[in-house]
Amino acid sequence: MTTAGAAQRRETTRREYNANLAECPGHEVLAALSDKWVTLIVSALADGPLRHGELARTVAGATQKMLTQTLRRLERDGLVTRTVTGTVPPRVDYELTDLGHDILPLQRAIKAWAETHIDRVHAARERYDGRHQEPRC
Amino acid sequence: MTTAGAAQRRETTRREYNANLAECPGHEVLAALSDKWVTLIVSALADGPLRHGELARTVAGATQKMLTQTLRRLERDGLVTRTVTGTVPPRVDYELTDLGHDILPLQRAIKAWAETHIDRVHAARERYDGRHQEPRC
DNA sequence: CAGCATCCTTTGGGATACTG
DNA sequence: CAGTATCCCAAAGGATGCTG
């Protein structure tokens, strides 16, 4: 019997689709860049290496958990290096790799686009909201 | 008493921080672009207007809910227009606005960066995983 | 055909406390 | 000081069924 066929095939299709998306370079990069803290950490490190604590202070607002988590990901992706010095008290420095530096221009490009177009977006939003949320009566 | 002071002030700081982030043009744009479906919908519409159903088929893998939700956001942000024709059966066309077309170069830039650098990222990941997950015995 | 509304599962993120 | 582990909540996302 093929009763479970329809729903199941859709599910499969979706998985494959998501897998394709995940493997698409463009999406990988977007996913990485758009992470709430990645941009901030990378910017913070743009001027030179920082210790964990310094980073925590610079990127105020980030949980310690998020900080470590994000740094691990960045390290894994080869965007930052993690250097441990001594054991007690431990000292850990984070520094941007060449690859890490390479994303700065891209970030700047996005920022530039944003700054030149964001006004239009905001204007559009106001128009939309005015048209849709205001009482009709 | 100021017992609740510490935790509460941290909370407040965090909120303000997030608010600042949300208002930062760069992050707004990143948040918009990095949405799982935005890229796909925008690309799909790059060649010309499409009906809801056509879009659903083109961007296979997207839930109907996600599709509509994303389209509403794009409409609100002034990136697409939504045109309703007739009432029964309804026909709705979605088309990229000028502003919508303007993000195509940016998407291409990201894609280009991704394609030239993704190999290094993947290599870094393999190195990292090899170093950290393999049994040390 | 287009698109709400509802329900339910999964995930992400935050607070807290503990270890080398 | 740097990092891990645990708990917990809010939000995102998906499936389904109903309406103009």
Short mmCIF file of N, CA, C and O (backbone and C1' of nucleotides) in Angstrom, two decimals, chain D residues 4-20:
data_model
loop_
_atom_site.label_atom_id
_atom_site.label_comp_id
_atom_site.label_asym_id
_atom_site.label_seq_id
_atom_site.Cartn_x
_atom_site.Cartn_y
_atom_site.Cartn_z
P DT D 4 34.72 24.71 26.30
"O5'" DT D 4 33.88 23.91 27.38
"C5'" DT D 4 34.52 22.98 28.25
"C4'" DT D 4 33.53 22.46 29.27
"C3'" DT D 4 32.26 21.86 28.65
"O3'" DT D 4 32.13 20.53 29.13
"C1'" DT D 4 31.73 23.42 30.37
P DA D 5 30.94 19.62 28.59
"O5'" DA D 5 29.79 19.83 29.68
"C5'" DA D 5 30.14 19.84 31.06
"C4'" DA D 5 28.88 19.91 31.90
"C3'" DA D 5 27.65 19.30 31.23
"O3'" DA D 5 26.91 18.56 32.21
"C1'" DA D 5 27.23 21.58 31.75
P DT D 6 25.61 17.80 31.79
"O5'" DT D 6 24.45 18.73 32.33
"C5'" DT D 6 24.47 19.14 33.71
"C4'" DT D 6 23.35 20.12 33.97
"C3'" DT D 6 22.01 19.73 33.35
"O3'" DT D 6 21.05 19.56 34.40
"C1'" DT D 6 22.50 22.02 32.97
P DC D 7 19.61 19.04 34.00
"O5'" DC D 7 18.75 20.37 34.05
"C5'" DC D 7 18.80 21.20 35.23
"C4'" DC D 7 18.15 22.53 34.92
"C3'" DC D 7 16.72 22.40 34.35
"O3'" DC D 7 15.83 23.19 35.12
"C1'" DC D 7 18.05 23.84 33.00
P DC D 8 14.26 23.02 34.85
"O5'" DC D 8 13.90 24.33 34.04
"C5'" DC D 8 14.50 25.58 34.38
"C4'" DC D 8 14.15 26.59 33.31
"C3'" DC D 8 12.77 26.35 32.69
"O3'" DC D 8 12.05 27.56 32.68
"C1'" DC D 8 14.42 26.57 31.01
P DC D 9 10.46 27.53 32.49
"O5'" DC D 9 10.23 28.74 31.49
"C5'" DC D 9 11.03 29.93 31.63
"C4'" DC D 9 11.31 30.48 30.25
"C3'" DC D 9 10.06 30.64 29.39
"O3'" DC D 9 9.96 31.99 29.00
"C1'" DC D 9 11.80 29.56 28.18
P DA D 10 8.55 32.52 28.45
"O5'" DA D 10 8.97 33.05 27.00
"C5'" DA D 10 10.16 33.83 26.86
"C4'" DA D 10 10.64 33.74 25.44
"C3'" DA D 10 9.55 34.07 24.42
"O3'" DA D 10 10.06 35.01 23.50
"C1'" DA D 10 10.49 31.92 23.97
P DA D 11 9.11 35.68 22.42
"O5'" DA D 11 9.65 35.13 21.03
"C5'" DA D 11 11.04 34.92 20.84
"C4'" DA D 11 11.25 33.91 19.74
"C3'" DA D 11 10.34 34.11 18.53
"O3'" DA D 11 11.15 34.21 17.37
"C1'" DA D 11 10.34 31.85 19.20
P DA D 12 10.49 34.55 15.97
"O5'" DA D 12 10.95 33.31 15.07
"C5'" DA D 12 12.27 32.78 15.23
"C4'" DA D 12 12.34 31.42 14.55
"C3'" DA D 12 11.68 31.39 13.18
"O3'" DA D 12 12.55 30.71 12.28
"C1'" DA D 12 10.75 29.72 14.57
P DG D 13 12.19 30.67 10.73
"O5'" DG D 13 11.53 29.25 10.57
"C5'" DG D 13 12.22 28.10 11.05
"C4'" DG D 13 11.29 26.91 11.04
"C3'" DG D 13 10.50 26.75 9.74
"O3'" DG D 13 10.80 25.47 9.22
"C1'" DG D 13 9.10 26.53 11.62
P DG D 14 10.29 25.10 7.74
"O5'" DG D 14 9.16 24.03 8.04
"C5'" DG D 14 9.51 22.85 8.75
"C4'" DG D 14 8.25 22.09 9.15
"C3'" DG D 14 7.29 21.82 7.99
"O3'" DG D 14 7.01 20.42 7.95
"C1'" DG D 14 6.14 22.79 9.83
P DA D 15 6.14 19.82 6.75
"O5'" DA D 15 4.73 19.51 7.44
"C5'" DA D 15 4.71 18.76 8.66
"C4'" DA D 15 3.28 18.52 9.09
"C3'" DA D 15 2.31 18.20 7.94
"O3'" DA D 15 1.45 17.13 8.34
"C1'" DA D 15 1.57 20.13 9.13
P DT D 16 0.40 16.59 7.27
"O5'" DT D 16 -0.93 17.33 7.70
"C5'" DT D 16 -1.31 17.40 9.08
"C4'" DT D 16 -2.52 18.31 9.23
"C3'" DT D 16 -3.57 18.15 8.13
"O3'" DT D 16 -4.78 17.70 8.71
"C1'" DT D 16 -3.15 20.43 8.63
P DG D 17 -6.03 17.31 7.74
"O5'" DG D 17 -7.05 18.50 8.06
"C5'" DG D 17 -7.20 18.99 9.39
"C4'" DG D 17 -8.02 20.27 9.37
"C3'" DG D 17 -9.16 20.24 8.35
"O3'" DG D 17 -10.33 20.85 8.92
"C1'" DG D 17 -7.75 22.08 7.91
P DC D 18 -11.66 20.98 8.11
"O5'" DC D 18 -11.81 22.57 7.94
"C5'" DC D 18 -11.66 23.42 9.08
"C4'" DC D 18 -11.83 24.88 8.68
"C3'" DC D 18 -12.99 25.13 7.71
"O3'" DC D 18 -13.67 26.31 8.10
"C1'" DC D 18 -10.97 25.87 6.74
P DT D 19 -14.96 26.84 7.31
"O5'" DT D 19 -14.35 28.05 6.49
"C5'" DT D 19 -14.30 29.37 7.06
"C4'" DT D 19 -13.74 30.33 6.04
"C3'" DT D 19 -14.75 30.73 4.95
"O3'" DT D 19 -14.85 32.13 4.93
"C1'" DT D 19 -12.66 30.13 4.03
P DG D 20 -16.12 32.86 4.29
"O5'" DG D 20 -15.52 33.83 3.17
"C5'" DG D 20 -14.45 34.73 3.47
"C4'" DG D 20 -13.89 35.28 2.16
"C3'" DG D 20 -14.96 35.64 1.14
"O3'" DG D 20 -14.52 36.76 0.39
"C1'" DG D 20 -13.58 33.92 0.26
#
